[in-house]
CSV table of C-alpha atoms and ligand atoms in Angstrom, one decimal:
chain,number,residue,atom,x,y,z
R,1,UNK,CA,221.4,163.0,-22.6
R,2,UNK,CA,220.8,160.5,-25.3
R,3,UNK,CA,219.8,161.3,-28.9
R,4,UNK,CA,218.2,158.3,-31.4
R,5,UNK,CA,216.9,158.8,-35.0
R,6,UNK,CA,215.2,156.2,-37.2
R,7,UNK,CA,215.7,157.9,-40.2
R,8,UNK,CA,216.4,156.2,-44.2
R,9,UNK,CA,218.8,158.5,-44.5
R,10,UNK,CA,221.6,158.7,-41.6
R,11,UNK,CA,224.3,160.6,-44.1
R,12,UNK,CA,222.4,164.0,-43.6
R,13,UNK,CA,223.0,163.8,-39.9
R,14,UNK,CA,226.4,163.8,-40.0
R,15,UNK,CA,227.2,167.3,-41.1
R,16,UNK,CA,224.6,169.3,-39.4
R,17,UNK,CA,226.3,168.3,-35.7
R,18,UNK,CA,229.7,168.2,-36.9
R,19,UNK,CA,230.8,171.5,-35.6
R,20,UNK,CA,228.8,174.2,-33.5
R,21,UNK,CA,227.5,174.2,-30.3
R,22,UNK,CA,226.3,170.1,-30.7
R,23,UNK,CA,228.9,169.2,-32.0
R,24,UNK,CA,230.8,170.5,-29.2
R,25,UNK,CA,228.7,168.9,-26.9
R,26,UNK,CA,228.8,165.3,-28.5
R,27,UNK,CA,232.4,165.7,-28.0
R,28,UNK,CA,232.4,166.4,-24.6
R,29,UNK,CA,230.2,163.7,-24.4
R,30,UNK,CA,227.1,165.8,-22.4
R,31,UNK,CA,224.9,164.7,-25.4
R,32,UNK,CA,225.3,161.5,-27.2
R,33,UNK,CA,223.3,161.3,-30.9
R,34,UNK,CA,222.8,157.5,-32.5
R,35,UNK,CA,221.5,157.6,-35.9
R,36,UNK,CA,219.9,154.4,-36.9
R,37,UNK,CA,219.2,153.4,-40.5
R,38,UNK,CA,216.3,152.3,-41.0
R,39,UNK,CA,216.4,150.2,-44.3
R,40,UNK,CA,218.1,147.1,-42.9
R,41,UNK,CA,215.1,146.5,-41.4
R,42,UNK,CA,213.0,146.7,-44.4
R,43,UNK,CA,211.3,143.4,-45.8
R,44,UNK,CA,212.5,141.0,-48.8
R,45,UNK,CA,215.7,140.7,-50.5
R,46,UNK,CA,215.3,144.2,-51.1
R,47,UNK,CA,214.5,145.7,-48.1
R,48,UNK,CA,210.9,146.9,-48.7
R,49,UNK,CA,210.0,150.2,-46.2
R,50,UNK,CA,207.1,151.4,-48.0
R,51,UNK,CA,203.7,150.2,-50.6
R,52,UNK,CA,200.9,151.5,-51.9
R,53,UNK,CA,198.1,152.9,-49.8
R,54,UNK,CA,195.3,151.3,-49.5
R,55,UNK,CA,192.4,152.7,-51.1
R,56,UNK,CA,194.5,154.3,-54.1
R,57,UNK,CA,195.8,157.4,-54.3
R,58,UNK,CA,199.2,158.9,-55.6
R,59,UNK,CA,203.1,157.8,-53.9
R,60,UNK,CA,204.1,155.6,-51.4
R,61,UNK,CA,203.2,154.7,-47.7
R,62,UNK,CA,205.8,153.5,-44.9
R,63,UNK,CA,205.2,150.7,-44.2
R,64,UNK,CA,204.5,149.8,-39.7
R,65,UNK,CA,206.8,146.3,-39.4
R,66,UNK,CA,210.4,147.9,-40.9
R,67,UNK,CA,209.1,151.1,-37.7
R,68,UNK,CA,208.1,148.6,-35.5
R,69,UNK,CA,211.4,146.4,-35.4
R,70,UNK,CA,213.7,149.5,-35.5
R,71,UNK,CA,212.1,151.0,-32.4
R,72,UNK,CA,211.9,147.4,-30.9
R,73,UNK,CA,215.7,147.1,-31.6
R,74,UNK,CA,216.7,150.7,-30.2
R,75,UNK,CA,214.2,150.2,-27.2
R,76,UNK,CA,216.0,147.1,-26.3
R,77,UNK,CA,219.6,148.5,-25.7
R,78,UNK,CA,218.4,151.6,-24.7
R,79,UNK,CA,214.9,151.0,-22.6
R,80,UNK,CA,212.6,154.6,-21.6
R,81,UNK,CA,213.6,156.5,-25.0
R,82,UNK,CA,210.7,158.7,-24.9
R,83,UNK,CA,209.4,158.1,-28.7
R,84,UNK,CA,208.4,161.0,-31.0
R,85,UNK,CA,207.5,160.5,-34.2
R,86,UNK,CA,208.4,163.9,-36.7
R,87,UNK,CA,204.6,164.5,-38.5
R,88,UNK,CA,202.8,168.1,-40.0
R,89,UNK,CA,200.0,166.3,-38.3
R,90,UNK,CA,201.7,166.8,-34.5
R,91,UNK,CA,201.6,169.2,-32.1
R,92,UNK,CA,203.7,172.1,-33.1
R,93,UNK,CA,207.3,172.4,-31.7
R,94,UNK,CA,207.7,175.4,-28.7
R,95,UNK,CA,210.4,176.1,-26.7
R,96,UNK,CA,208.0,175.0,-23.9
R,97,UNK,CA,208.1,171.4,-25.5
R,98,UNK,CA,211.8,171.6,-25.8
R,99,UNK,CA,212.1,172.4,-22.3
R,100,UNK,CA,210.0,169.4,-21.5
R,101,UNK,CA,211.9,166.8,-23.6
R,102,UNK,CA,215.3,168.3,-22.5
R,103,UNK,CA,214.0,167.2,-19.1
R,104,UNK,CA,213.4,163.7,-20.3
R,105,UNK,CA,216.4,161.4,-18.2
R,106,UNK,CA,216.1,158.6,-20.4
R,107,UNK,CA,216.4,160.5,-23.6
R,108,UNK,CA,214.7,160.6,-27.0
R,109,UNK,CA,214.2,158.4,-30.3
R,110,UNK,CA,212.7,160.4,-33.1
R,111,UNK,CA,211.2,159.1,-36.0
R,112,UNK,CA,211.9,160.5,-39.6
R,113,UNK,CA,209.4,160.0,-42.1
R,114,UNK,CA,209.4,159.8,-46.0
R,115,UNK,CA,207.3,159.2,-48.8
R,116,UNK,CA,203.2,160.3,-48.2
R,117,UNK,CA,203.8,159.6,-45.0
R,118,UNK,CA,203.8,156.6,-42.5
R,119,UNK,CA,200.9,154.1,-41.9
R,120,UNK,CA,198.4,155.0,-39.3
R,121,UNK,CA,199.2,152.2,-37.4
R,122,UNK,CA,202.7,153.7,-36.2
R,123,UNK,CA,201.2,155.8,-34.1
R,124,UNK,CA,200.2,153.9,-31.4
R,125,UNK,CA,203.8,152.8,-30.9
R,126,UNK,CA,205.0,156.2,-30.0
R,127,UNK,CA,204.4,158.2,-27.3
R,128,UNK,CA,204.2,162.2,-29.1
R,129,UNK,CA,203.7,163.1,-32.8
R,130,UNK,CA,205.7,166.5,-33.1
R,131,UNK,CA,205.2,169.4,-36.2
R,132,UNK,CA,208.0,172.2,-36.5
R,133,UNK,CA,204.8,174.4,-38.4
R,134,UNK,CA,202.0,174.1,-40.9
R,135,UNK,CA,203.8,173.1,-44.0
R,136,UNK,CA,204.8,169.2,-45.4
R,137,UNK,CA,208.5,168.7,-45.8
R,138,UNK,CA,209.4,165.6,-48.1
R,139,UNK,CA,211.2,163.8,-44.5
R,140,UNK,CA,211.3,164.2,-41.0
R,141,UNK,CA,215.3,164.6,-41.0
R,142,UNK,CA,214.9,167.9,-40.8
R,143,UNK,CA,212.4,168.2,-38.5
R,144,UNK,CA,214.2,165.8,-36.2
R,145,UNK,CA,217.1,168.0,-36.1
R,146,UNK,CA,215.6,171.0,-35.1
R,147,UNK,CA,214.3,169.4,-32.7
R,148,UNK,CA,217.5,168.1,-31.1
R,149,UNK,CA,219.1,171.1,-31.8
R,150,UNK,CA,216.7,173.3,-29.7
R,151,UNK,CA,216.1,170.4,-27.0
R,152,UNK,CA,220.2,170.2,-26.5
R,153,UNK,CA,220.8,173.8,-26.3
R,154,UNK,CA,218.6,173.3,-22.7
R,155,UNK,CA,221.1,170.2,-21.8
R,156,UNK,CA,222.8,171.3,-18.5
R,157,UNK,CA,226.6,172.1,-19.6
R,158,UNK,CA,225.7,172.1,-23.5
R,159,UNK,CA,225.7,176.2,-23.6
R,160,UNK,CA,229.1,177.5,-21.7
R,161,UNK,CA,227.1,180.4,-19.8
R,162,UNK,CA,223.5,179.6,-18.9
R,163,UNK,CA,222.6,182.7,-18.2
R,164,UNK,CA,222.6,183.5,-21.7
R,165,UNK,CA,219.4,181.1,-22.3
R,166,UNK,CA,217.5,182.4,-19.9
R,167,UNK,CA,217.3,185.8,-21.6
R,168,UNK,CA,216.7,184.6,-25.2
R,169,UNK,CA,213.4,184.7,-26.7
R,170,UNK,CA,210.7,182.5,-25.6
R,171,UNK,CA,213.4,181.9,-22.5
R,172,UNK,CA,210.7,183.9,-20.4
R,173,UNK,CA,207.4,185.5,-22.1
R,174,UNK,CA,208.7,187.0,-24.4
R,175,UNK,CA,211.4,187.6,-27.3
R,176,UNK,CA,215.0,189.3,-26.1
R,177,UNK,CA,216.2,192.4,-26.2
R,178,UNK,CA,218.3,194.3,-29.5
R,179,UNK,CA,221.5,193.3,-29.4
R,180,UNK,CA,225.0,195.7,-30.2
R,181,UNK,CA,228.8,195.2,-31.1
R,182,UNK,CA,231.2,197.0,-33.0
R,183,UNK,CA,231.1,199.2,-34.5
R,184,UNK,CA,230.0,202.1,-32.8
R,185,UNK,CA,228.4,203.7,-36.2
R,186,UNK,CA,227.4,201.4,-38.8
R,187,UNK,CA,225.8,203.2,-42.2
R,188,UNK,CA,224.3,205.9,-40.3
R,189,UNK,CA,222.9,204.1,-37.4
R,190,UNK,CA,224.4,204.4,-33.8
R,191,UNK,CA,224.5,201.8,-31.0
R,192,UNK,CA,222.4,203.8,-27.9
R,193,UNK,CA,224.5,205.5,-25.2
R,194,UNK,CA,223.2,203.3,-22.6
R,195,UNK,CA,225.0,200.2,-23.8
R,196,UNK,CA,228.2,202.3,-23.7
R,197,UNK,CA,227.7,204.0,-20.4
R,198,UNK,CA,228.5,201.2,-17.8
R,199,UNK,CA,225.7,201.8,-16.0
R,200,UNK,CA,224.3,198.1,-15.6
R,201,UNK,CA,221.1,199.0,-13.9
R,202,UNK,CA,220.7,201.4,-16.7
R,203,UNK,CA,221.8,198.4,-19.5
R,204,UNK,CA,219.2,196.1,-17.5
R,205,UNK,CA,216.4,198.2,-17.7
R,206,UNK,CA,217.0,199.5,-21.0
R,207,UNK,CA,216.8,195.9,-22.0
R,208,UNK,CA,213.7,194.9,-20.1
R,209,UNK,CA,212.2,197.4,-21.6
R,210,UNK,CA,212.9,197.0,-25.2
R,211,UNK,CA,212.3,193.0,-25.0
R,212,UNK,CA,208.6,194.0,-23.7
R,213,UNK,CA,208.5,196.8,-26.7
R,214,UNK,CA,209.7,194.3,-29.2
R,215,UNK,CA,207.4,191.1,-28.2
R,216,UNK,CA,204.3,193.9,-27.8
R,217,UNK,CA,205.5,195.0,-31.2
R,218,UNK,CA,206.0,191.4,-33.4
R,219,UNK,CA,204.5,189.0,-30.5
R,220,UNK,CA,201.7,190.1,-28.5
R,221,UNK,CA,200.3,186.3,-28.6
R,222,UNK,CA,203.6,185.8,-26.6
R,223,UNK,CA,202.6,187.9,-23.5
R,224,UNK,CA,198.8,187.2,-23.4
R,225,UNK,CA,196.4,190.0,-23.4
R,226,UNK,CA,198.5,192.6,-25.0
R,227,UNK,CA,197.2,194.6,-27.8
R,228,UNK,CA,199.8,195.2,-30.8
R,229,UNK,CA,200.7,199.1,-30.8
R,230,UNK,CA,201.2,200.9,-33.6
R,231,UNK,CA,205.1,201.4,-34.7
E,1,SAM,N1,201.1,163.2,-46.4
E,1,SAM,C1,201.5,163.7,-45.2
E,1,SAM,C2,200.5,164.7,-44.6
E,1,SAM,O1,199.9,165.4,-45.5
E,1,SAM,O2,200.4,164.8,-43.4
E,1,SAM,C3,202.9,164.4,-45.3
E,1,SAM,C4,204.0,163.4,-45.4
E,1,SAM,S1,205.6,164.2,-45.6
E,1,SAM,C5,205.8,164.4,-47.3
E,1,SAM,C6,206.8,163.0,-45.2
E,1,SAM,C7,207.4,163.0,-43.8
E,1,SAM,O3,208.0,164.2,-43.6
E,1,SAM,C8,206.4,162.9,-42.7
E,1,SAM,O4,206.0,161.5,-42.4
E,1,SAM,C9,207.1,163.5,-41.5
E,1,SAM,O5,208.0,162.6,-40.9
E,1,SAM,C10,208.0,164.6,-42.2
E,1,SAM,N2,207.5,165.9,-42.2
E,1,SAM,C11,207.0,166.7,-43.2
E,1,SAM,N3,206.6,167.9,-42.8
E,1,SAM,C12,206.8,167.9,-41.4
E,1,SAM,C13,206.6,168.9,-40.4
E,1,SAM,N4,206.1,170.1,-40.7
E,1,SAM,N5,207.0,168.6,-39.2
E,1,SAM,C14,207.5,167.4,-38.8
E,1,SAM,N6,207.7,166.4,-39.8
E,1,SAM,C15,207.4,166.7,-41.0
């Protein structure tokens, strides 16, 4: 699966999915991740992106043309990127959306943006507006990446045993079970005998059971209907 970014700044992409599970996974080449800059497409001499709002007010807008050519130039060579432009204003980020855009053939082009924000006009060239929650950061770099991060964790072959995402929170209603290893004791607090005992009918619906505790507990919104209990 294919990865774009517009982004001003392509340098803070390149640690972040150095290493890890990505990274990995760019390797192998199951995911690919282009990072386009976007300031050569800026106007003038000196490669304008942004300019007053209209109307006044304090900082800088993004300007549409510089967006419009880069996603025109990245369309081109790589034709059905689904387009998502990173915005507070956007629909907030769920591993139900991730599953959706991980299931996206043609792959995605996200849109970083800086400044006050990006003229309205943008908009209608892309085809989802995304939030990762209700509060501004100063650019969508990191919102893009959390985004790809989540969304390539759900590429087939990216995660070495699958069956380990489809028990982790939010895999199913809920969030996952507490998980153990050594040691045995830790300050005081033991890991419960049914982990240890081997009994994997025992372990499976020990865990089943604490998963539906815990989201009850921290998530009711999670399972729908369910009243938080107390403790
Ligand atoms: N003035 C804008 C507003 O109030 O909606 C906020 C602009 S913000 C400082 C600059 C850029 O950061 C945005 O264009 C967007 O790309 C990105 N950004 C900031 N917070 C974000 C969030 N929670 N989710 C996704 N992108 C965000």
């Amino acid at each position: 699966m294919q990865f774009h970014v517009i982004t001003l700044f392509p340098e803070m992409f390149e640690s972040p999915f150095r290493g890890g599970i990505v990274g990995r996974a760019i390797e192998q080449r199951i995911i690919e991740l282009h990072v386009h800059a976007l300031r050569p497409f800026g106007l003038g001499n000196y490669r304008q992106v942004d300019d007053a709002p209209y109307g006044g007010g304090s900082g800088m807008v993004m300007r549409p043309e510089p967006i419009a050519a880069a996603i025109d130039y990245v369309i081109e060579r790589h034709p059905g990127l689904w387009k998502i432009l990173m915005s507070p204003q956007g629909e907030v980020f769920s591993h139900a959306i991730a599953r959706d855009l991980a299931s996206r053939p043609q792959g995605l082009l996200l849109i970083a943006g800086r400044y006050e924000g990006i003229d309205e006009r943008v908009r209608s060239l892309v085809d989802q507006e995304i939030s990762i929650g209700d509060y501004v950061l100063s650019g969508g770099e990191l919102p893009a990446m959390v985004v790809i991060e989540a969304v390539a964790r759900l590429v087939p072959g990216v995660i070495g045993n699958p069956d380990s995402l489809a028990e982790e929170s939010f895999a199913s209603e809920g969030l996952e079970y507490p998980q153990y290893t050594r040691p045995e004791e830790f300050r005081g607090m033991r890991v419960p005998e049914v982990l240890q005992s081997g009994d994997h009918a025992k372990v499976r619906e020990w865990r089943e059971a604490e998963a539906r505790k815990r989201t009850i507990q921290r998530r009711p919104d999670l399972l729908g209907g369910h009243k938080r209990s107390r403790g």
